[in-house]
Tab-separated table of C-alpha atoms in Angstrom:
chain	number	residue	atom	x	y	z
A	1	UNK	CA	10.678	9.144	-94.661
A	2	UNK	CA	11.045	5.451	-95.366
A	3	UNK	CA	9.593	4.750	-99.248
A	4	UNK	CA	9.868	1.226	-100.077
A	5	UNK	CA	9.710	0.045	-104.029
A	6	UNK	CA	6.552	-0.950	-104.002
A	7	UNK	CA	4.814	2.888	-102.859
A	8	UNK	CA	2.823	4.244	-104.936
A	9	UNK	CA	3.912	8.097	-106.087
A	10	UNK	CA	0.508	9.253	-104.684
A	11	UNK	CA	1.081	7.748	-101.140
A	12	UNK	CA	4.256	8.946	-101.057
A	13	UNK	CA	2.811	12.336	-101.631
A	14	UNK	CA	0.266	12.476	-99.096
A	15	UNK	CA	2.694	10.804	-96.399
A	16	UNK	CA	5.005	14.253	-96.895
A	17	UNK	CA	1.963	16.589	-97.226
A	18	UNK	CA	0.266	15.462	-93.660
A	19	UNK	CA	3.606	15.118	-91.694
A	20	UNK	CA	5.436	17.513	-89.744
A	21	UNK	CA	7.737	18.470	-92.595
A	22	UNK	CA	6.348	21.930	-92.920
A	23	UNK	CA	6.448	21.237	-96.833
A	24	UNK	CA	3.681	20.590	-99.455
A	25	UNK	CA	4.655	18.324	-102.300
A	26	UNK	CA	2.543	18.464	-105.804
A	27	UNK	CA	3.487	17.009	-109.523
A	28	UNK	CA	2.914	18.790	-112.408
A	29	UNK	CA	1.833	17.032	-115.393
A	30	UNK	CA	2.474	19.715	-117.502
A	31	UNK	CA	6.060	19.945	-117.319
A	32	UNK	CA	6.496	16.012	-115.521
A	33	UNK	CA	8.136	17.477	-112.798
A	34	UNK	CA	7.719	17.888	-108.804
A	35	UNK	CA	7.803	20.223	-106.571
A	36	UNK	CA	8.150	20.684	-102.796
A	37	UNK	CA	7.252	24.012	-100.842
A	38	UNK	CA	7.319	25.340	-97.586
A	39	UNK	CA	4.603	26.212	-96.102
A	40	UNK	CA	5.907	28.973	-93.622
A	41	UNK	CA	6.522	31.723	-96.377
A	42	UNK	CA	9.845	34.668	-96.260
A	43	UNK	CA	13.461	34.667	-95.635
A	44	UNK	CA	14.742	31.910	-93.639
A	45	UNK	CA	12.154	29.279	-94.722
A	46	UNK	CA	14.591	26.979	-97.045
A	47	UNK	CA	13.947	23.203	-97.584
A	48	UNK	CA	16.913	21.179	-97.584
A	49	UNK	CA	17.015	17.776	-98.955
A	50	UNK	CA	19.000	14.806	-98.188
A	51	UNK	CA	18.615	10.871	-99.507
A	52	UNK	CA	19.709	8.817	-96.352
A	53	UNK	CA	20.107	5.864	-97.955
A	54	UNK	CA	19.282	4.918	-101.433
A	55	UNK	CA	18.699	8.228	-104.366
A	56	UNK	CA	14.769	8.534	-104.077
A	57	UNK	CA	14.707	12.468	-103.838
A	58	UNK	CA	17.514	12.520	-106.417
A	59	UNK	CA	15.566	10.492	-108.598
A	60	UNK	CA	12.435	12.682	-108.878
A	61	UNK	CA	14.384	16.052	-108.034
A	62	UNK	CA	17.463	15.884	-110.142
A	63	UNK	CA	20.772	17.238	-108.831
A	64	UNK	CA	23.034	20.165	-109.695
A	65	UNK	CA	26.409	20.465	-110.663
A	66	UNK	CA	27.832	20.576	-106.926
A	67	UNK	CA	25.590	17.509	-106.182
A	68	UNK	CA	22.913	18.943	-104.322
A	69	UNK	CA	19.444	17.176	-104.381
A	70	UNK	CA	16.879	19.728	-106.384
A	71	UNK	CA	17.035	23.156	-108.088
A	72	UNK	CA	16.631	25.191	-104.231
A	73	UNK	CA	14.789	28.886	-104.567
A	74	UNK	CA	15.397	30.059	-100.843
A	75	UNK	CA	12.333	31.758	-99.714
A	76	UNK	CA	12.623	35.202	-99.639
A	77	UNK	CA	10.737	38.320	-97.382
A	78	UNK	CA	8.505	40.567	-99.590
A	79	UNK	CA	9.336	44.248	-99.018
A	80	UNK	CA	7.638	47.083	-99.789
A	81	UNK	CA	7.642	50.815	-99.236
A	82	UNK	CA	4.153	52.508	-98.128
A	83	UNK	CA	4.661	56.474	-98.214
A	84	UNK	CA	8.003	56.505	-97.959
A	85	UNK	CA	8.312	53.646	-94.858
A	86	UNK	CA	9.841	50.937	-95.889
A	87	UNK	CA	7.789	47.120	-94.597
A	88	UNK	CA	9.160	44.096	-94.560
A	89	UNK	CA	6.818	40.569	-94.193
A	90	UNK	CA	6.908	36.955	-94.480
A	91	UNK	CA	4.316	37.231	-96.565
A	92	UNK	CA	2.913	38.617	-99.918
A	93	UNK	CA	-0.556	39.405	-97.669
A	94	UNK	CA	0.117	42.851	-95.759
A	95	UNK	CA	-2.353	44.495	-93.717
A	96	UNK	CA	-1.299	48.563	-93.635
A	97	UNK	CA	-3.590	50.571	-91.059
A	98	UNK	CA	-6.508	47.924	-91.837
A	99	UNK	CA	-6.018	47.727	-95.816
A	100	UNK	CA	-5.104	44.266	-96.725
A	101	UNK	CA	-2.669	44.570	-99.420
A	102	UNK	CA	-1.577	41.098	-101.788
A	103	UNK	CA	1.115	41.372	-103.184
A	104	UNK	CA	1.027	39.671	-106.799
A	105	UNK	CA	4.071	40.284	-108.365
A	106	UNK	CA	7.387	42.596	-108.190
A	107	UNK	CA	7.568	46.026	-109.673
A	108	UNK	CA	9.748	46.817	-112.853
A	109	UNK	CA	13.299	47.383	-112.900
A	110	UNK	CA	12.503	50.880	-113.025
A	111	UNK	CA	10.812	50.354	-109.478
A	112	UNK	CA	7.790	52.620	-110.904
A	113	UNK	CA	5.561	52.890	-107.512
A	114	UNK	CA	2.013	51.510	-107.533
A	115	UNK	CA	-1.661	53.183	-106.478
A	116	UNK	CA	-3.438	51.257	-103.981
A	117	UNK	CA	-7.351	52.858	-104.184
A	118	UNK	CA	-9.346	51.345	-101.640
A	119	UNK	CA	-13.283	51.522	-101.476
A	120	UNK	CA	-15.525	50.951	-98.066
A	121	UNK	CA	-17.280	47.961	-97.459
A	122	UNK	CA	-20.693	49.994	-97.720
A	123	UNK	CA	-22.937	46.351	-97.957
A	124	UNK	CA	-21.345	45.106	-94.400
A	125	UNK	CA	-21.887	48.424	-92.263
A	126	UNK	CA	-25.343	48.781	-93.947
A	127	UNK	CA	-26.016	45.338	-92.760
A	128	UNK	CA	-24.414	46.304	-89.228
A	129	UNK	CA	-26.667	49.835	-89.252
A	130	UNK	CA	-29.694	47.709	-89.917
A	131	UNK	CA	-29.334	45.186	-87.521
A	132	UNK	CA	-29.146	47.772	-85.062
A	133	UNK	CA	-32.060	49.834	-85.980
A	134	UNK	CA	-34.269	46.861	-85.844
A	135	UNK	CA	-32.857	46.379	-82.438
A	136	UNK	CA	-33.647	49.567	-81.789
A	137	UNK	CA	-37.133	48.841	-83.158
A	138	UNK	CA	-38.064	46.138	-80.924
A	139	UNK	CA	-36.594	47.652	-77.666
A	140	UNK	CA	-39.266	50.528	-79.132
A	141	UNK	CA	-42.062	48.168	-79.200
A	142	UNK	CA	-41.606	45.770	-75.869
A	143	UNK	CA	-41.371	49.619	-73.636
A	144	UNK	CA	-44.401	50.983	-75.480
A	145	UNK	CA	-46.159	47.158	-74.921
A	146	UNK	CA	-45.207	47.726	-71.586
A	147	UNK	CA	-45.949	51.336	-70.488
A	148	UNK	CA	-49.421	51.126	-72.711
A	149	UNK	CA	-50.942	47.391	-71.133
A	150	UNK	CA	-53.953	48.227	-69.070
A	151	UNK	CA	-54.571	46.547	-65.769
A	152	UNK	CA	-57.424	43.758	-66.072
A	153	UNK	CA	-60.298	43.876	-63.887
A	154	UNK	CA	-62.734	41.256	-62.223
A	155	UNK	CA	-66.169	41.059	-63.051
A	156	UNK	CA	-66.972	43.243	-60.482
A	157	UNK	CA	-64.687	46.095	-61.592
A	158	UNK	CA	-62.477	45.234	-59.426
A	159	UNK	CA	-58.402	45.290	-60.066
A	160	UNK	CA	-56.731	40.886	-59.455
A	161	UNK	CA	-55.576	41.536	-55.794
A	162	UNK	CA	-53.360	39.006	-54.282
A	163	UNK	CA	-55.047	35.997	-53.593
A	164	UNK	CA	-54.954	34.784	-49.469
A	165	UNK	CA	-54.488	31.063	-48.601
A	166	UNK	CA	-58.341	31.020	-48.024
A	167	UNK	CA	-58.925	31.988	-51.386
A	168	UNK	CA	-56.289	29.851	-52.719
A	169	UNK	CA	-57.414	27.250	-51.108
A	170	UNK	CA	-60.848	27.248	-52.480
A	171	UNK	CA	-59.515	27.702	-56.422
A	172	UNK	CA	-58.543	25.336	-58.947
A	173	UNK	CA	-54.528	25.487	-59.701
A	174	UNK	CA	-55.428	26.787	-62.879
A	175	UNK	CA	-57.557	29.198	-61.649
A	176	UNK	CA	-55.375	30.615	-59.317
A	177	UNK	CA	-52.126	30.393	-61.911
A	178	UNK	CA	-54.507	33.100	-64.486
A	179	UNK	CA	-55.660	35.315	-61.726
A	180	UNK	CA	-51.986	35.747	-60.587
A	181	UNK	CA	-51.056	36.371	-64.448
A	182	UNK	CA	-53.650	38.881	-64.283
A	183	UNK	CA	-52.520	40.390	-61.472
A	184	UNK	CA	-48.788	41.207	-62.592
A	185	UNK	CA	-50.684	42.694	-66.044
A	186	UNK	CA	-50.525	46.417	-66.437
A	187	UNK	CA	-48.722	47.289	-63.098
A	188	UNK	CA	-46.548	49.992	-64.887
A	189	UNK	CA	-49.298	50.957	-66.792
A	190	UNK	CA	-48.431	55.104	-67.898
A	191	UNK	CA	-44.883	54.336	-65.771
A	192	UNK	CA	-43.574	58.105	-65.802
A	193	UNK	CA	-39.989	56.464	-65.647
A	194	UNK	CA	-40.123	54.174	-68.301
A	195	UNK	CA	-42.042	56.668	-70.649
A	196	UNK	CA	-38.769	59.008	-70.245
A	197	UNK	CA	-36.297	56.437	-70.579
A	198	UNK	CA	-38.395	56.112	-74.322
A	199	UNK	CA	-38.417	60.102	-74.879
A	200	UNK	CA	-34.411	59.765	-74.061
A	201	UNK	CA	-33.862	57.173	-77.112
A	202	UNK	CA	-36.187	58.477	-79.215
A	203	UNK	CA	-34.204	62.143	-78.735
A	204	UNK	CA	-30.668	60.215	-79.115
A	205	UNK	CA	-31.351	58.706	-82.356
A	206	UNK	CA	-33.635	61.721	-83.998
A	207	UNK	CA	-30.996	64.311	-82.352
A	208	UNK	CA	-27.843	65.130	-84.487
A	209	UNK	CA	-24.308	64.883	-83.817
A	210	UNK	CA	-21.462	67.279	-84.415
A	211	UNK	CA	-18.831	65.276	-86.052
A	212	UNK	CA	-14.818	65.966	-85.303
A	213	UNK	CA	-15.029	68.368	-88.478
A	214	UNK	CA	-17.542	70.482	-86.613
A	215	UNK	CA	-20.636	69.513	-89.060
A	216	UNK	CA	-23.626	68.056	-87.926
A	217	UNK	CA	-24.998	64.667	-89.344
A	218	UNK	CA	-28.250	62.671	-88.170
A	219	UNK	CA	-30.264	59.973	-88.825
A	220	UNK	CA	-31.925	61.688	-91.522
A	221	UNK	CA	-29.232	63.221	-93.247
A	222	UNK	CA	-28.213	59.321	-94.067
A	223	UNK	CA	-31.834	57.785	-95.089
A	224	UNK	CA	-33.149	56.806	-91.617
A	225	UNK	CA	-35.957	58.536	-90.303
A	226	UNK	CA	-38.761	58.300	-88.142
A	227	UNK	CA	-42.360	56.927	-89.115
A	228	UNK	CA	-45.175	59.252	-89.406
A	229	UNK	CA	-47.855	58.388	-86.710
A	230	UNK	CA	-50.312	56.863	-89.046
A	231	UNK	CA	-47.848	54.604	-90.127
A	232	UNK	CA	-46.531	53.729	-86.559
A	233	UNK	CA	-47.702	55.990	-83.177
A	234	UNK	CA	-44.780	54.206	-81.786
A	235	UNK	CA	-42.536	56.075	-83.913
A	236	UNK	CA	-40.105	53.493	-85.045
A	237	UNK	CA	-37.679	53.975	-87.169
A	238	UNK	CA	-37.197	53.441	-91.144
A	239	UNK	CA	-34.669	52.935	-93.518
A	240	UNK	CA	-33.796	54.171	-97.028
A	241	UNK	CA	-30.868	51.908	-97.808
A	242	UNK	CA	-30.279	53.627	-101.077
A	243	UNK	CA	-29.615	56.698	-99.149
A	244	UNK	CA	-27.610	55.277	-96.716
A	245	UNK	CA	-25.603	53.079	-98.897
A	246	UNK	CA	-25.018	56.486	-101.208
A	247	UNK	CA	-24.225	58.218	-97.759
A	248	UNK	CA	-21.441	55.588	-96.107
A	249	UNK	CA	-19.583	55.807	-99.494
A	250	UNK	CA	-19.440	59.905	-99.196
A	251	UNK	CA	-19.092	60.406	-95.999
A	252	UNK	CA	-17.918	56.908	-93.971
A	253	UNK	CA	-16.094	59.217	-91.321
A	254	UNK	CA	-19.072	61.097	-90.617
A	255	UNK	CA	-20.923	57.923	-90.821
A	256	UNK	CA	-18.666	56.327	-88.445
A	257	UNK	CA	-19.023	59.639	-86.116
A	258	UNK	CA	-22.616	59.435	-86.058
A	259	UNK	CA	-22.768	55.888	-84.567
A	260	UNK	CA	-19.344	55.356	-82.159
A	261	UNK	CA	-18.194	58.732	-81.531
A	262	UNK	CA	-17.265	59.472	-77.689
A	263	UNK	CA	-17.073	62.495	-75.993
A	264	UNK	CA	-15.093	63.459	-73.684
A	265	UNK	CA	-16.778	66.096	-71.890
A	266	UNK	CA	-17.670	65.461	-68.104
A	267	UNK	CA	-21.243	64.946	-67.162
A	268	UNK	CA	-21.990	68.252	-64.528
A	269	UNK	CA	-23.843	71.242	-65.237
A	270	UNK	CA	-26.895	71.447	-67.592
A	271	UNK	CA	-24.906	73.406	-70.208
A	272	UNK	CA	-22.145	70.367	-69.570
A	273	UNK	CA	-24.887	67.570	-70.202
A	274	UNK	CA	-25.890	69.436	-73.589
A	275	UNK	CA	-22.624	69.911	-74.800
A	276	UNK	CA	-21.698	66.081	-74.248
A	277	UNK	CA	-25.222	65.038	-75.451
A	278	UNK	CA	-24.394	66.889	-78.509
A	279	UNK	CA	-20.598	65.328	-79.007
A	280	UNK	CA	-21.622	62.075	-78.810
A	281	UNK	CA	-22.730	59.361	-81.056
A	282	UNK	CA	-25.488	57.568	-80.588
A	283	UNK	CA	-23.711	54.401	-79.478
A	284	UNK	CA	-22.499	56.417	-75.887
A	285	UNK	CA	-25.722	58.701	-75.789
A	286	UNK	CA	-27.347	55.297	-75.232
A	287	UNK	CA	-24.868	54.252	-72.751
A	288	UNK	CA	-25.311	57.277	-70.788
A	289	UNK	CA	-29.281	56.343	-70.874
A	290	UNK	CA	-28.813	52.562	-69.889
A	291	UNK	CA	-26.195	53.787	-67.192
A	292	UNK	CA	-28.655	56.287	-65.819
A	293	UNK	CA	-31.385	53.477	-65.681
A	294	UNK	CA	-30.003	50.349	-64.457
A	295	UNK	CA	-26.069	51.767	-63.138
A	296	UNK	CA	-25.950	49.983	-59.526
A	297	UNK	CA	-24.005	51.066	-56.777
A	298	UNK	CA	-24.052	50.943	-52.879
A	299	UNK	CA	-24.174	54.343	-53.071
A	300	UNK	CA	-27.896	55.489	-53.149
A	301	UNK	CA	-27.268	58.191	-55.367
A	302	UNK	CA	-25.118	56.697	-58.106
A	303	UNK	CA	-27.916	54.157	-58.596
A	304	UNK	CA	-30.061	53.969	-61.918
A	305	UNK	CA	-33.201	55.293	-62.146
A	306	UNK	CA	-34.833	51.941	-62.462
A	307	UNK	CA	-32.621	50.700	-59.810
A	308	UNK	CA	-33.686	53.228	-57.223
A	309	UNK	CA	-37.270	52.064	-57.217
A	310	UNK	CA	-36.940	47.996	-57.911
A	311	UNK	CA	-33.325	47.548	-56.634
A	312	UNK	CA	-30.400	45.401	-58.069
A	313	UNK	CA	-32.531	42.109	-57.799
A	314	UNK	CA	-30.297	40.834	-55.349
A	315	UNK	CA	-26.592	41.384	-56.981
A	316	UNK	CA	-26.230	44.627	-54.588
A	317	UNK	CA	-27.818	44.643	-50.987
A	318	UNK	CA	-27.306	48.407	-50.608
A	319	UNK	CA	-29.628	48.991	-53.212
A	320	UNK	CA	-32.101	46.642	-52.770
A	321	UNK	CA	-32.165	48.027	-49.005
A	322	UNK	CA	-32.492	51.791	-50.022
A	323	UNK	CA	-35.001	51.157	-53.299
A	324	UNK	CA	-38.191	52.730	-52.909
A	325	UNK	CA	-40.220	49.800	-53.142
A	326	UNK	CA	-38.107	48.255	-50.938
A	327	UNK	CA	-38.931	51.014	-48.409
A	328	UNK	CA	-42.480	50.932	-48.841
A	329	UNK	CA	-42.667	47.412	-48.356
A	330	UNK	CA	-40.719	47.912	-44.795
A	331	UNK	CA	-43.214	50.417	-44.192
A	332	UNK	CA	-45.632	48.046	-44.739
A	333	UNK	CA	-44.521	45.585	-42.737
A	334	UNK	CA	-44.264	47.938	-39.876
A	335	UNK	CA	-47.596	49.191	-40.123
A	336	UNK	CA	-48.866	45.381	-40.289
A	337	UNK	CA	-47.256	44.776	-37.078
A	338	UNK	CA	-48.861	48.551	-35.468
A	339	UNK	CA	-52.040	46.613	-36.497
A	340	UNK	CA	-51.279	43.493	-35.479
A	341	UNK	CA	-49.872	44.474	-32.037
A	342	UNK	CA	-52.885	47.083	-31.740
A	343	UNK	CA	-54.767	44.240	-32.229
A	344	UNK	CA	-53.544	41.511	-29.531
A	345	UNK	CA	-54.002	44.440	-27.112
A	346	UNK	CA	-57.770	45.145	-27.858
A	347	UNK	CA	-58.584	41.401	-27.576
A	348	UNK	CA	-56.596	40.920	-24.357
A	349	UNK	CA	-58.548	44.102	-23.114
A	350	UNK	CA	-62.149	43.013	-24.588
A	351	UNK	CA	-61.119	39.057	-22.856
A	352	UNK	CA	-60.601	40.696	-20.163
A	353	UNK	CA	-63.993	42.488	-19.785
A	354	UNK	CA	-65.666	39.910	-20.754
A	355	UNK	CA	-64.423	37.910	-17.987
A	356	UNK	CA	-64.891	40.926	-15.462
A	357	UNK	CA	-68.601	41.224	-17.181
A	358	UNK	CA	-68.984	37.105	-16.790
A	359	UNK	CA	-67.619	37.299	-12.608
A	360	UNK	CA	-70.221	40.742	-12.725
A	361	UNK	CA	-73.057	38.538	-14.291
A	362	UNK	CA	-72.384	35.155	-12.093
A	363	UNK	CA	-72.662	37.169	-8.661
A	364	UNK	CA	-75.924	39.140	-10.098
A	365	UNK	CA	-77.212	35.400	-10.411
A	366	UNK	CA	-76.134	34.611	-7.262
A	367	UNK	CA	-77.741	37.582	-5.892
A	368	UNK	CA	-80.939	36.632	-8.017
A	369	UNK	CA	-80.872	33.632	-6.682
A	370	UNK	CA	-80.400	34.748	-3.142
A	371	UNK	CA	-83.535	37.287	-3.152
A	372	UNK	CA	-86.154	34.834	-4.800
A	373	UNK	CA	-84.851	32.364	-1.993
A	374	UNK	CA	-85.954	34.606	0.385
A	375	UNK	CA	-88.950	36.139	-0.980
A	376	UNK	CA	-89.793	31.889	-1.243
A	377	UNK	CA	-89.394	31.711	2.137
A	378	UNK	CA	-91.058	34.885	3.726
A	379	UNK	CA	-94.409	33.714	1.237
A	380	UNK	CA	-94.966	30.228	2.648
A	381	UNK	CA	-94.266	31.496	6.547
């Protein structure tokens, strides 16, 4: 650094601080001194100081005996020992298997060791629990809204059909933009599918899980439970966050189990889905649901449930080709064209005899014709 005599201390200050010096120079005026420090902490980290030309840092620093610039504390590593392994860090902030530890000052000469209690965050994982129980909640709500939505009918009782271009072309935009709304109301309407896909979630959450210690814990057990059906026929979910708050700081493991526990048991058998179903926590139970709803393969049977009847939406042509709907829209199509060709035949055969009955009418004329000629002329001879 270049400081000229007419610098203030301040600027002089701020130039070191927000250069590339790696040190962070303050003044005390306490004692009237200042001090520089490095900002990368532990062994190795030492600040060496050096007046190129003139005696500014000797000036404000001071020397010592052998003429070095400053009274030098090289930075040192803090070590400690955690059950009987000894760590050594840069810094006094050590994380140990997810414990942050700080380290505020050295133990006695005696080297007397030191109790570290720690105490779970219960406040942030009851947030995190809630957040996903109203999630929960609403995926409830928008499958119930949609299995439970009648179909609308016409004033004639009558479900919205699709609308042909005749029709459309009679109709107001409007008019045609609410029919067609109308039309896609209701269509899964008492969906068997989608109603189990519900019964499945409700059964995850309610159900219990065997934790790694072999007891069970649920929902329940913890201060979430199901409303009665007065209160909600949907039968969302409620939370006691007393309960659960008491129930994270006994038992966070279980807790923990309960939520994010995998198993590792094969699906298979029936006795095989049970025993996984009852290993895992809810978080995989509901992957196992999802995955048996919307999994999409090219290979028909590996397909979601969902995914077997609507297809992949395009992102897999396998399954769109092989979903039911699919298929019964092919079938449609072919039948349309039995129809269609059944059709063109019958009016080429009905042209047809209607041109053999026109030829069979234009000779009886002719004929007609002929005969009154002749009875004409036999009448006036």
């Amino acid at each position: 650094f270049v400081v000229k005599a007419t610098d203030k201390i301040s600027d002089v200050m701020n130039a070191v601080n927000k250069s590339a010096a790696g040190v962070t120079m303050t003044y005390s005026s306490l004692t009237g001194k200042f001090t520089l420090t490095a900002n990368n902490t532990g062994a190795g980290n030492n600040i060496a100081l050096q007046d190129s030309n003139g005696g500014f840092l000797s000036s404000i620093f001071g020397t010592t005996g052998n003429s070095d610039i400053g009274n030098v504390t090289d930075g040192q590593n803090a070590v400690l020992t955690v059950n009987n392994v000894e760590i050594v860090r840069s810094s006094n902030t050590v994380n140990v298997d997810g414990v942050t530890l700080n380290l505020l000052q050295a133990t006695g000469s005696d080297f007397a060791p030191a109790a570290v209690t720690s105490q779970v965050d219960s406040q942030k994982i009851v947030d995190t629990i809630t957040n996903f129980v109203n999630a929960y909640n609403s995926l409830i709500d928008n499958l119930n809204s949609v299995v439970n939505t009648q179909r609308p009918k016409t004033s004639d009782k009558s479900y919205y059909m699709p609308l042909t271009d005749a029709q459309k072309a009679a109709m107001k935009d409007t008019d045609i933009t609410n029919w067609e709304t109308a039309g896609k109301t209701g269509l899964l309407n008492n969906d068997l599918t989608i109603m189990n896909i519900i019964d499945n979630l409700k059964n995850s959450m309610l159900s219990s899980v065997v934790g790694p210690d072999g007891q069970k814990i649920s929902l329940a057990s913890i201060g979430i439970k199901s409303a009665s059906y007065f209160e909600d026929p949907t039968g969302k979910l409620q939370i006691d966050t007393v309960k659960l708050t008491q129930a994270i700081q006994d038992n966070p493991d279980g807790v923990a189990a309960l939520f994010t526990q995998s198993s590792s048991i094969a699906k298979g058998t029936a006795g095989q889905q049970a025993a996984r179903f009852n290993s895992q926590g809810i978080g995989q139970r509901f992957s196992d649901i999802f995955t048996g709803a919307v999994n999409v393969s090219a290979t028909a049977s590996l397909c979601g449930s969902l995914i077997k009847i609507a297809g992949s939406g395009g992102t897999n042509y396998l399954a769109d080709y092989n979903s039911s709907l699919s298929t019964q829209a092919s079938n449609i199509d072919a039948n349309i064209a039995k129809i269609q060709l059944k059709y063109n035949n019958d009016e080429d055969k009905y042209y047809q005899k209607f041109s053999a009955l026109e030829t069979a009418l234009a000779k009886l004329n002719q004929q007609s014709s002929s005969l009154l000629s002749s009875l004409g002329g036999s009448s006036g001879s």
